mmCIF file of C-alpha atoms in Angstrom:
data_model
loop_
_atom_site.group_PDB
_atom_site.id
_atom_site.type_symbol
_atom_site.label_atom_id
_atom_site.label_comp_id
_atom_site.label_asym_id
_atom_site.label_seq_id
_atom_site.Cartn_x
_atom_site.Cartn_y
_atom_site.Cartn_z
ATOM 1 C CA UNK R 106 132.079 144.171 62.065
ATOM 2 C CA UNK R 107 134.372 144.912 65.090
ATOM 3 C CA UNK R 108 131.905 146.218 67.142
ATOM 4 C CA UNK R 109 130.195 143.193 66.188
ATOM 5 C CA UNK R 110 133.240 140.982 67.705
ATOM 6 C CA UNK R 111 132.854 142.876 70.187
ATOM 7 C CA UNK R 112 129.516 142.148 71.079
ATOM 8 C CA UNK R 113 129.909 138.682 70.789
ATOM 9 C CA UNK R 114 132.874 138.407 73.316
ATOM 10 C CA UNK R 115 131.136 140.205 75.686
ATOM 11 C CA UNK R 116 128.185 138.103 75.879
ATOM 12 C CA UNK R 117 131.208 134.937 75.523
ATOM 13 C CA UNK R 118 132.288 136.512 78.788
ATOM 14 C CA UNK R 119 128.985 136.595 80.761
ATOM 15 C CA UNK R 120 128.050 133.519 79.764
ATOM 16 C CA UNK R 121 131.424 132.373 80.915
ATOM 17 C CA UNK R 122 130.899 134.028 84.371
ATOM 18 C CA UNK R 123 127.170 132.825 84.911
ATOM 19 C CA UNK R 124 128.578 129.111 84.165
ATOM 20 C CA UNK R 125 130.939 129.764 86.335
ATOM 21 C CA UNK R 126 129.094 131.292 89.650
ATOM 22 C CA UNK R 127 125.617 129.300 88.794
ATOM 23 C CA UNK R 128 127.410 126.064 89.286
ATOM 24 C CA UNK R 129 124.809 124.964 85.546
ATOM 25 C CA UNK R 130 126.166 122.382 84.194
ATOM 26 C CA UNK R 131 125.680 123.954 80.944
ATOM 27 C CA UNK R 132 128.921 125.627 79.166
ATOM 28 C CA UNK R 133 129.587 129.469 79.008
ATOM 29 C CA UNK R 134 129.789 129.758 75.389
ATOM 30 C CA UNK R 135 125.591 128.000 75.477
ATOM 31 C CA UNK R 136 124.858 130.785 78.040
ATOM 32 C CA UNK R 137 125.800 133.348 76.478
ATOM 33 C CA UNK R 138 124.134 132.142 73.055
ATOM 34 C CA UNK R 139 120.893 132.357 75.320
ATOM 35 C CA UNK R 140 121.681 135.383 76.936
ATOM 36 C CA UNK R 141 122.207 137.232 73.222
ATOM 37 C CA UNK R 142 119.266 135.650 71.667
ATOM 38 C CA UNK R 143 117.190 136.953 74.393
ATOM 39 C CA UNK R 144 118.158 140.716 73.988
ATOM 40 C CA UNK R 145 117.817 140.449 70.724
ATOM 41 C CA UNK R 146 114.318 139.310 70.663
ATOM 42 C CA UNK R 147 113.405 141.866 73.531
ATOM 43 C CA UNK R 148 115.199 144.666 72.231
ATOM 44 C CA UNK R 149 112.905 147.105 69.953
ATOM 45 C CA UNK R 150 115.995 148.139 67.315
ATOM 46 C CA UNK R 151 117.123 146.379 64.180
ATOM 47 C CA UNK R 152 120.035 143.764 64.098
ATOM 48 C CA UNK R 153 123.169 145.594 63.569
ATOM 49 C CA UNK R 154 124.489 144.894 60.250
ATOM 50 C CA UNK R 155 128.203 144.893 61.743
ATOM 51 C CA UNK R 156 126.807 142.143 63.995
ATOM 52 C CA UNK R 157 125.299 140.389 61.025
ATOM 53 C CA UNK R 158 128.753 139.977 59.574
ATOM 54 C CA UNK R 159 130.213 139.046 62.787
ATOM 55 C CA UNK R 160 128.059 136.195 63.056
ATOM 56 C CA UNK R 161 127.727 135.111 59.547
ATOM 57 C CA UNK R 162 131.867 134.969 59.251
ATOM 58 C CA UNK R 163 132.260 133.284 63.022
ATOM 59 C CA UNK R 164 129.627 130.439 61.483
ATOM 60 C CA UNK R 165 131.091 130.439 57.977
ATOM 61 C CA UNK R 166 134.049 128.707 59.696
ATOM 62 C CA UNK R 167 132.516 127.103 62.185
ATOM 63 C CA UNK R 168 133.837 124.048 60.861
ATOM 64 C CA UNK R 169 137.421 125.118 60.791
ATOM 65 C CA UNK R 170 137.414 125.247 64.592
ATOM 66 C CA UNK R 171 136.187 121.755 64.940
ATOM 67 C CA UNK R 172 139.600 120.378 62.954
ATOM 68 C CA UNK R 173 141.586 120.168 66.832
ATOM 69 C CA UNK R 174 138.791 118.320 68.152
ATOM 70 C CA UNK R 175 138.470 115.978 65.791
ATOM 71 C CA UNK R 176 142.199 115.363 65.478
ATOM 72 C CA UNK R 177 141.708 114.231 69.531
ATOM 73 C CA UNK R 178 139.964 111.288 67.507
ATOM 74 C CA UNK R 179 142.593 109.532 66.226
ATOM 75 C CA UNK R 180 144.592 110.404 69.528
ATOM 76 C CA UNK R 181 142.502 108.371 71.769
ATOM 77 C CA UNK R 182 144.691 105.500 73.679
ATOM 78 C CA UNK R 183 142.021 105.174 76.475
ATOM 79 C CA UNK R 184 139.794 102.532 75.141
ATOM 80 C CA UNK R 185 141.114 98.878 75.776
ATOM 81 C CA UNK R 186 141.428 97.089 72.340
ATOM 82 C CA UNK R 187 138.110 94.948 73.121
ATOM 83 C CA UNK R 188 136.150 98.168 73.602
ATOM 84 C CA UNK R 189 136.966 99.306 69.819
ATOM 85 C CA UNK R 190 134.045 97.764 68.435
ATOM 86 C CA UNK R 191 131.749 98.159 70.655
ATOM 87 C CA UNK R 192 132.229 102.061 70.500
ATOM 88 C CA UNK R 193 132.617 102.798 67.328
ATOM 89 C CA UNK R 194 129.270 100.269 66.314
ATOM 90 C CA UNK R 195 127.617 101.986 68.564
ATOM 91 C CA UNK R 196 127.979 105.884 67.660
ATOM 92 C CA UNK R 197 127.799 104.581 64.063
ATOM 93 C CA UNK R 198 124.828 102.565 64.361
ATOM 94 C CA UNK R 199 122.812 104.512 66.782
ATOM 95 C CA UNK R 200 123.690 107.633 65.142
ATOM 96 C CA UNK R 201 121.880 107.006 62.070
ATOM 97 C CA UNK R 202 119.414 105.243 63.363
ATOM 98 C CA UNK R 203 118.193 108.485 65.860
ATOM 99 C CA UNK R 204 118.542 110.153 62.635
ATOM 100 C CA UNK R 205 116.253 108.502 60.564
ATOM 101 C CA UNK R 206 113.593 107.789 63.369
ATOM 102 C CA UNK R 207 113.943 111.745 64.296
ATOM 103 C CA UNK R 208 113.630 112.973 61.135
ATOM 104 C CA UNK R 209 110.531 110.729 60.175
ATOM 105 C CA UNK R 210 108.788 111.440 63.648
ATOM 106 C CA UNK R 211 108.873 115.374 63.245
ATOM 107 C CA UNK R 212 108.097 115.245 59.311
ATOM 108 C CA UNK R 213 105.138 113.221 61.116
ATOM 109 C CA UNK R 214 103.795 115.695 63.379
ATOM 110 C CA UNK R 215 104.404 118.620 61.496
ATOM 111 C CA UNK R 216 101.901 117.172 58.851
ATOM 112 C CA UNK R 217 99.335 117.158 61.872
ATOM 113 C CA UNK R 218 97.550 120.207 61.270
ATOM 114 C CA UNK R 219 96.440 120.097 65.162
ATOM 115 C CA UNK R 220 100.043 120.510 66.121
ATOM 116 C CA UNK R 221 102.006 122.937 63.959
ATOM 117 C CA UNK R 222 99.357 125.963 63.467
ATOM 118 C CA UNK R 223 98.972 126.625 59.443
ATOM 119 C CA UNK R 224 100.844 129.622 59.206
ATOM 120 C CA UNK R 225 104.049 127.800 59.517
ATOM 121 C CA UNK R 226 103.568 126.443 56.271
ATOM 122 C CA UNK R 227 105.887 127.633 53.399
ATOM 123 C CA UNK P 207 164.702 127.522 67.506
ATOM 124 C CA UNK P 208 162.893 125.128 66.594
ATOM 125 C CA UNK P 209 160.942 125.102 69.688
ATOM 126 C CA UNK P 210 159.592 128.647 69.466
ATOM 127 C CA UNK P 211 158.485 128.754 66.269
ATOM 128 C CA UNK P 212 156.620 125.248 66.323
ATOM 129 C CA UNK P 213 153.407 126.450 67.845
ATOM 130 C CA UNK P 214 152.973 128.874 65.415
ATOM 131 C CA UNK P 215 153.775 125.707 62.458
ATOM 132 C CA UNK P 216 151.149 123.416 64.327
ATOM 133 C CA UNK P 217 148.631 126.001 64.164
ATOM 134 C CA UNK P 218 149.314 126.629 60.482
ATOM 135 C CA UNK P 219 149.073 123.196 59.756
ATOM 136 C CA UNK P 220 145.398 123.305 60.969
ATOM 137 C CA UNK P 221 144.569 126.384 58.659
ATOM 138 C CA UNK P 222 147.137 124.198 55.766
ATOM 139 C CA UNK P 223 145.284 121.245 56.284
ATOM 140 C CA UNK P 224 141.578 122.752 55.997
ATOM 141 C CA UNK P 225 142.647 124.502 52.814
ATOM 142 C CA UNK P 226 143.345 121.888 51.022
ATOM 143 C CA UNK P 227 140.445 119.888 51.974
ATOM 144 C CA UNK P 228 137.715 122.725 51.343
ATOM 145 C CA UNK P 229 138.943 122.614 48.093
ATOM 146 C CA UNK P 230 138.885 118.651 47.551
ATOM 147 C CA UNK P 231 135.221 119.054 49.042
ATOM 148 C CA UNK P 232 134.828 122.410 46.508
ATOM 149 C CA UNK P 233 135.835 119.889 43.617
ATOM 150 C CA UNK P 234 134.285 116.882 44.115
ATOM 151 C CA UNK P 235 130.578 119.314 44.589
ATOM 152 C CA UNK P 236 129.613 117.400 41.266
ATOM 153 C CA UNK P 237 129.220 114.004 42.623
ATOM 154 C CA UNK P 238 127.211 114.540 46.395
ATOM 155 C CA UNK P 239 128.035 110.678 47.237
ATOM 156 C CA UNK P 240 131.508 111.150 47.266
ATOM 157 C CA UNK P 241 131.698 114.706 48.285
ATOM 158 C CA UNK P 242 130.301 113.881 51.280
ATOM 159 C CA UNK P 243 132.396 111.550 52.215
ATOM 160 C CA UNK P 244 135.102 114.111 51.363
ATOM 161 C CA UNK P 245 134.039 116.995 54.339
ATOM 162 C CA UNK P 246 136.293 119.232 55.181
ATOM 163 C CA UNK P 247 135.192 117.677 58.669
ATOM 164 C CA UNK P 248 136.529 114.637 57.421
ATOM 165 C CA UNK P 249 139.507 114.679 55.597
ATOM 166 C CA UNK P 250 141.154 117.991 57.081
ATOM 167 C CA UNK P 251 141.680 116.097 60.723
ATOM 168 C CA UNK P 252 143.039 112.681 58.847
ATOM 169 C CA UNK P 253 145.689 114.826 57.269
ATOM 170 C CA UNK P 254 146.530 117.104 60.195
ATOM 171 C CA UNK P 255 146.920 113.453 62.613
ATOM 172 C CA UNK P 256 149.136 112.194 58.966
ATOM 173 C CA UNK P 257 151.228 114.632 59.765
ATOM 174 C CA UNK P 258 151.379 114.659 63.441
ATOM 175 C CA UNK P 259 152.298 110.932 63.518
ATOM 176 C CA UNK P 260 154.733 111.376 60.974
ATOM 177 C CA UNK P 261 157.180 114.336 62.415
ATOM 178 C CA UNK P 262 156.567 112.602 65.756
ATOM 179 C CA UNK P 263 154.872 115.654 67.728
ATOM 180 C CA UNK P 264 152.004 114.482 70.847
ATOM 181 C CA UNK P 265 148.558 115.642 70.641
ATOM 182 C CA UNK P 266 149.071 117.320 74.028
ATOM 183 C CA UNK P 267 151.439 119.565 72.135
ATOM 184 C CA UNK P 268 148.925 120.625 69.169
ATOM 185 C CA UNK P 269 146.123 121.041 70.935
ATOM 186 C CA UNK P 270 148.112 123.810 73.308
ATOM 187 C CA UNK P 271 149.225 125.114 69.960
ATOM 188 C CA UNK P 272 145.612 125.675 68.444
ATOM 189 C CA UNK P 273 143.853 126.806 71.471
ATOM 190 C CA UNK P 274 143.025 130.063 69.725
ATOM 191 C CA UNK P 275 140.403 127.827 67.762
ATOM 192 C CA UNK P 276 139.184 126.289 70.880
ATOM 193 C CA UNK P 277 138.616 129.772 72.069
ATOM 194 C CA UNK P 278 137.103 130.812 68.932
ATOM 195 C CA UNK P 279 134.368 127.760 68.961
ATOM 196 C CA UNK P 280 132.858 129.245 71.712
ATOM 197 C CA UNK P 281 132.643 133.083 70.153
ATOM 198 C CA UNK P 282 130.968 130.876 66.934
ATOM 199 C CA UNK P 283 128.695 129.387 69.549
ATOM 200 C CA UNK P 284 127.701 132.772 71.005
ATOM 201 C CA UNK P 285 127.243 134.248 67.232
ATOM 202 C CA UNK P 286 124.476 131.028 66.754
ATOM 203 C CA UNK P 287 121.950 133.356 68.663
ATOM 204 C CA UNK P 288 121.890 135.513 65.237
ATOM 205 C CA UNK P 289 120.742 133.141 62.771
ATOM 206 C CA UNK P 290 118.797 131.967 65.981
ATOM 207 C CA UNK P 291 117.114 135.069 66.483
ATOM 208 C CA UNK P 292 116.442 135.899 62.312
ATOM 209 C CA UNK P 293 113.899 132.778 61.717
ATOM 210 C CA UNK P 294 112.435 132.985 64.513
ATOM 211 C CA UNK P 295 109.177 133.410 62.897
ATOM 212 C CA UNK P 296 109.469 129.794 61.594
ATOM 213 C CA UNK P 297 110.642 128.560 64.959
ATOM 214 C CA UNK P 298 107.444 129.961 67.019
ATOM 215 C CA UNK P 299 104.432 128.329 65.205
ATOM 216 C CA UNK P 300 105.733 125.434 65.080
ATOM 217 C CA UNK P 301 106.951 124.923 69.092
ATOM 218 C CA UNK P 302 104.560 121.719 69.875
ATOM 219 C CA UNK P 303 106.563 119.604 66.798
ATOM 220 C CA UNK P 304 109.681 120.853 67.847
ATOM 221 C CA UNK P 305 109.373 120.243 71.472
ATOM 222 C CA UNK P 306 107.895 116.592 70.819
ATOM 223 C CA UNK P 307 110.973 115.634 68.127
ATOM 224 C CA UNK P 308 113.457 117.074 70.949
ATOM 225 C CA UNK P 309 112.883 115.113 73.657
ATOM 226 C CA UNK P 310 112.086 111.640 71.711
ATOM 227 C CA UNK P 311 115.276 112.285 69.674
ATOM 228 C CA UNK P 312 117.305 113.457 72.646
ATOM 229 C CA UNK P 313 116.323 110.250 74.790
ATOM 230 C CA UNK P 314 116.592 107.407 71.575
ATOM 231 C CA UNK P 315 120.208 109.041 71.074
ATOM 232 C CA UNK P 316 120.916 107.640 74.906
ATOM 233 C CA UNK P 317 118.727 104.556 74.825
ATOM 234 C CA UNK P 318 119.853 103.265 71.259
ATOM 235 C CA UNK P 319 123.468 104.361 72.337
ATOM 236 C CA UNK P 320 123.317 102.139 75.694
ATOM 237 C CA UNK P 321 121.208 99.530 74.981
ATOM 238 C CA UNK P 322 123.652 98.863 71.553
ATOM 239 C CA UNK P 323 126.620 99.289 73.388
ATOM 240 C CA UNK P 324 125.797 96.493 75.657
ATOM 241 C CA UNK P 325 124.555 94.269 73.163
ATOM 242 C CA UNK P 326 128.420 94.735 71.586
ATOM 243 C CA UNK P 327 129.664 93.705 75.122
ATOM 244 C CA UNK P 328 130.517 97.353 76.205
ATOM 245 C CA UNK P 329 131.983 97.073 79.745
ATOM 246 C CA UNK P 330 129.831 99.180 82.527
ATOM 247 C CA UNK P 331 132.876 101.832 82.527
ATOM 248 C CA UNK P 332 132.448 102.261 78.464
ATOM 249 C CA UNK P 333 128.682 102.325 78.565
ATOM 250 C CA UNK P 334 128.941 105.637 80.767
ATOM 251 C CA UNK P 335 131.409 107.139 78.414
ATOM 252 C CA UNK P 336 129.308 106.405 75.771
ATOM 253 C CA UNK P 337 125.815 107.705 77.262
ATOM 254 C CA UNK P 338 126.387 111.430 76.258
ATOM 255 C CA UNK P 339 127.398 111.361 73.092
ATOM 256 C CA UNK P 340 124.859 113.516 70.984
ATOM 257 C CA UNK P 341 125.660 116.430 73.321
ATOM 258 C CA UNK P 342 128.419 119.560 72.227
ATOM 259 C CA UNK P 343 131.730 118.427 73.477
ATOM 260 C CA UNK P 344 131.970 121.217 76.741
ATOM 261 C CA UNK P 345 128.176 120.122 77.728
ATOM 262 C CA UNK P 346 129.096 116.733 77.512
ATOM 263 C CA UNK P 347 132.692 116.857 79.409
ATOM 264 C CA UNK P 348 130.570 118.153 82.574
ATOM 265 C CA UNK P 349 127.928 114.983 81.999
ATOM 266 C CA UNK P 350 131.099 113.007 81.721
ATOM 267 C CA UNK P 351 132.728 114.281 84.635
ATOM 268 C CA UNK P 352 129.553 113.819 86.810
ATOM 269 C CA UNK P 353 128.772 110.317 85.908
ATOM 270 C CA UNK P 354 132.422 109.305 86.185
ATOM 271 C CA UNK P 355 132.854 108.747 82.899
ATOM 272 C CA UNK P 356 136.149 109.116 81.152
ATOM 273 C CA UNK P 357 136.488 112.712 80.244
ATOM 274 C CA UNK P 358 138.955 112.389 77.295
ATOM 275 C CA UNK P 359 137.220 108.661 75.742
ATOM 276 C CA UNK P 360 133.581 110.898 75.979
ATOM 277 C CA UNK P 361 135.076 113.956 74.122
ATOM 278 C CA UNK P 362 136.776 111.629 71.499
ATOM 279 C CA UNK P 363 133.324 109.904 70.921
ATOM 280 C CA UNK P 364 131.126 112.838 70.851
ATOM 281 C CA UNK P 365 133.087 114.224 68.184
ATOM 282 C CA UNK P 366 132.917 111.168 65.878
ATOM 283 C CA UNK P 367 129.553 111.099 66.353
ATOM 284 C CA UNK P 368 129.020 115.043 64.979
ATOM 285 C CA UNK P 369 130.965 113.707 62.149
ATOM 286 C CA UNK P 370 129.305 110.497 61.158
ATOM 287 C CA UNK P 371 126.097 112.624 61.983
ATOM 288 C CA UNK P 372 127.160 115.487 59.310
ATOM 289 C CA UNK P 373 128.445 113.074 56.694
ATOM 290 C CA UNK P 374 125.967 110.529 56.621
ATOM 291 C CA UNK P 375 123.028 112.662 57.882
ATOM 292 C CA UNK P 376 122.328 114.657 53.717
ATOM 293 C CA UNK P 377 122.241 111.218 52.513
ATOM 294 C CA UNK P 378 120.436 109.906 55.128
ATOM 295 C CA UNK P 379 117.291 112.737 54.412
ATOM 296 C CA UNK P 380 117.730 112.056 50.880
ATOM 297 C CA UNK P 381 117.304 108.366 51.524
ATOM 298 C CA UNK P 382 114.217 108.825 53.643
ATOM 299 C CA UNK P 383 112.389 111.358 51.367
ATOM 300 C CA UNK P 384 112.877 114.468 53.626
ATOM 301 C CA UNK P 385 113.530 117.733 51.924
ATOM 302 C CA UNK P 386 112.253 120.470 54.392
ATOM 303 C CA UNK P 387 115.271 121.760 56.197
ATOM 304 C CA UNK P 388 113.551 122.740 58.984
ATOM 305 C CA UNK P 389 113.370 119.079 59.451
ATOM 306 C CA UNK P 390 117.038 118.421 57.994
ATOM 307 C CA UNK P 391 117.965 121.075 60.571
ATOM 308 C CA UNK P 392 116.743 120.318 63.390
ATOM 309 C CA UNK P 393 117.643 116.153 63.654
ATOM 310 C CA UNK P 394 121.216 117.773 62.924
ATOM 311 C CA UNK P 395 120.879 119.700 65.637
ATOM 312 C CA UNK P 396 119.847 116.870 68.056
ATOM 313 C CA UNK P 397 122.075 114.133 66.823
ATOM 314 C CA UNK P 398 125.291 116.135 66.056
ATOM 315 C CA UNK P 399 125.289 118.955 68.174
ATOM 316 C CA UNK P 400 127.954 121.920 66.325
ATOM 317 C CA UNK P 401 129.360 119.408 63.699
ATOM 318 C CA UNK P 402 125.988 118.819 62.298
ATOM 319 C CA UNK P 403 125.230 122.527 62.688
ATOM 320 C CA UNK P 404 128.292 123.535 60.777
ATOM 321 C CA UNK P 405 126.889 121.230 57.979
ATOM 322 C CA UNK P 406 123.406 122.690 58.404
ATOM 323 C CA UNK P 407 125.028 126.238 57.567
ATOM 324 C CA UNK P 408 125.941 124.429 54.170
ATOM 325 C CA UNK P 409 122.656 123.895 53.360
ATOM 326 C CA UNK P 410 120.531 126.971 54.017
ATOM 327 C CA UNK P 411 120.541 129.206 56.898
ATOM 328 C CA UNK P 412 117.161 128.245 58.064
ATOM 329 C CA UNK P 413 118.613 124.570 58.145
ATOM 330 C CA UNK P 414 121.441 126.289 60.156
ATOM 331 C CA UNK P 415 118.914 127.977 62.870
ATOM 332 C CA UNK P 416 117.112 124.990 63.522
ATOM 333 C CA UNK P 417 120.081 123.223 64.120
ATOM 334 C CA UNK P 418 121.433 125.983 66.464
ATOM 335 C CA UNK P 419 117.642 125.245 68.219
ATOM 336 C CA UNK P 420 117.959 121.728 68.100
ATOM 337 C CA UNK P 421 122.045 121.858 69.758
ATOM 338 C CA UNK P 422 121.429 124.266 72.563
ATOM 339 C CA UNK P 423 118.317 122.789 73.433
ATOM 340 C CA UNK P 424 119.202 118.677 73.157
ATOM 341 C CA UNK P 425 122.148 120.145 75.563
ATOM 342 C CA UNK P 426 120.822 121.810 78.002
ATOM 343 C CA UNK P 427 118.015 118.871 78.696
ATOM 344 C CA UNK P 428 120.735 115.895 78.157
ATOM 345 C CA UNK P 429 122.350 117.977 80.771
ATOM 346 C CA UNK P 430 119.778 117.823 83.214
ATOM 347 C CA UNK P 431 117.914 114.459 82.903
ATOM 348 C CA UNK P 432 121.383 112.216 82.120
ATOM 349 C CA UNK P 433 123.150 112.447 85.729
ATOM 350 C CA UNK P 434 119.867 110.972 86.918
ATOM 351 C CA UNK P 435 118.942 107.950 84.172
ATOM 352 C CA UNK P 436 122.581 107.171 84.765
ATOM 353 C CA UNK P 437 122.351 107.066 88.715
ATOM 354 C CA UNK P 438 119.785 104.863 88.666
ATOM 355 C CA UNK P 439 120.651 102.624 85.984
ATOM 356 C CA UNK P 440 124.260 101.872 87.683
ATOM 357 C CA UNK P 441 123.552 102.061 90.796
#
């Protein structure tokens, strides 16, 4: 499990870096989620269970970390008072409207049999 | 004395806070209507803002307080490769789909976003605040910053819209019929980003990887194409 930590802040620090000196406009942290699914998938030895656990406790409270964030929410002064509805009908309306849309387009084209190949079935 | 153990209390307060609303959400599991209404996502960030507003303490000061979460979101982000990396069998035969439902979901989120926002009389200055909101909060502060948007209104919205995305996304699916959580997954993914992937987690860890698919990849392309739809649009 540490080693497993470990593994993960390493690749949290070259992603970091390549953000950095790349000038991507893509964050460190998505880098380096690249980076480590990449060796994983090329390299020829079985996922360590300490990683494993790393990963599978970092995710179990993934939603714990949001909680700051969020809080921002209810900190926000910048929007003038007539821009209140406007914002929040839009990210509620065209939230769940991308939703439902998305979800019924790819249910779509998965059921095309030219598209998704039949072993991806199950 | 006060003032050297308070970052430690603020910090606490997160961890308080989240307690007691995983188990609120734990409890109401019985009724899913009202339990999802009752995410952790949800209710932990209404109490912890109750309490800031009522001891009188800025968000400038909590937010310094907690950066060892901040931190930590991106070492979760890094550990997404895992469950990324275990279903990847179900991932590969199925790339045309998932390609197709990325970049027509990635580009409605703008469109409907925009073209809504001006129909609600959004002024030009809100509209580019508002254009990156299905994106993770760091990819979208850099869209933000190079559109001119405002940084802190764009990080404030993005996060709402993970959580309307993760609360109202399971009924949503059960609404429309869908039960495969690839598909649950993946529209998580796309519409929002590591809120809705945090939720995926909840539901199955394939739903999880698909949404860890559908977040890295919605950001990286939202990344790219936005700068340009918006220089053109504005300008």
């Amino acid at each position: 499990m540490l080693k497993g930590l470990l593994v993960l802040l390493l690749f949290q620090g070259i992603g970091e870096a390549s953000s950095h000196y790349s000038g991507l406009p893509i964050p460190g942290p998505v880098i380096g989620m690249i980076l480590l699914f990449i060796y994983l998938q090329l390299s020829s030895r079985e996922l360590s269970t300490g990683l494993g656990d790393a990963a599978h406790f970092m995710i179990r409270w993934l939603s714990l970390m949001f909680v700051p964030a969020c809080v921002g929410f209810f900190f926000l002064t910048k929007i003038p008072a007539n821009q209140w509805l406007a914002v929040t009908g839009v990210i509620i309306i065209s939230t769940l409207v991308t939703m439902i849309i998305t979800a019924l387009l790819m249910k779509y084209v998965m059921a095309k049999p030219k598209l998704s190949k039949p072993k991806a079935e199950q | 004395m006060v003032e050297i153990i308070t970052p430690v209390l603020l910090l606490m307060l997160t961890f308080f806070a989240f307690s007691l609303a995983f188990w609120l959400y734990g409890i109401s599991q019985s009724r899913p209507i009202i339990s999802s209404l009752l995410h952790p996502l949800v209710t932990a960030p209404i109490l912890v803002s109750a309490v800031l507003l009522l001891i009188n303490i800025d968000y400038s000061d909590y937010r310094k307080a907690n950066q060892p979460l901040f931190f930590l979101l991106g070492t979760a982000t890094v550990a997404l490769a895992i469950p990324l990396h275990q279903q990847f069998h179900h991932i590969r035969n199925l790339t045309k789909p998932l390609l197709l439902t990325l970049f027509f979901g990635a580009s409605f989120a703008v469109i409907s976003a925009l073209s809504i926002a001006w129909i609600l009389g959004a002024t030009p200055e809100t509209l580019i605040s508002v254009a990156p909101k299905s994106v993770t909060t760091p990819i979208a502060l850099g869209i933000a910053e190079k559109i001119n948007g405002e940084p802190g209104l764009t990080a404030g919205i993005v996060v709402f819209t993970g959580v309307i995305g993760a609360v109202f996304g399971p009924l949503l699916f059960r609404w429309i019929g869908i039960s495969d959580d690839r598909i649950k997954g993946f529209v998580l993914g796309i519409c929002a980003h590591g809120v809705g992937t945090a939720r995926a987690f909840e539901v199955s860890g394939k739903c999880g990887a698909f949404s860890s698919l559908g977040l890295g990849l919605t950001g990286a392309i939202t990344a790219m194409i936005l700068p340009w739809i918006i220089i053109y649009a504005f300008k």
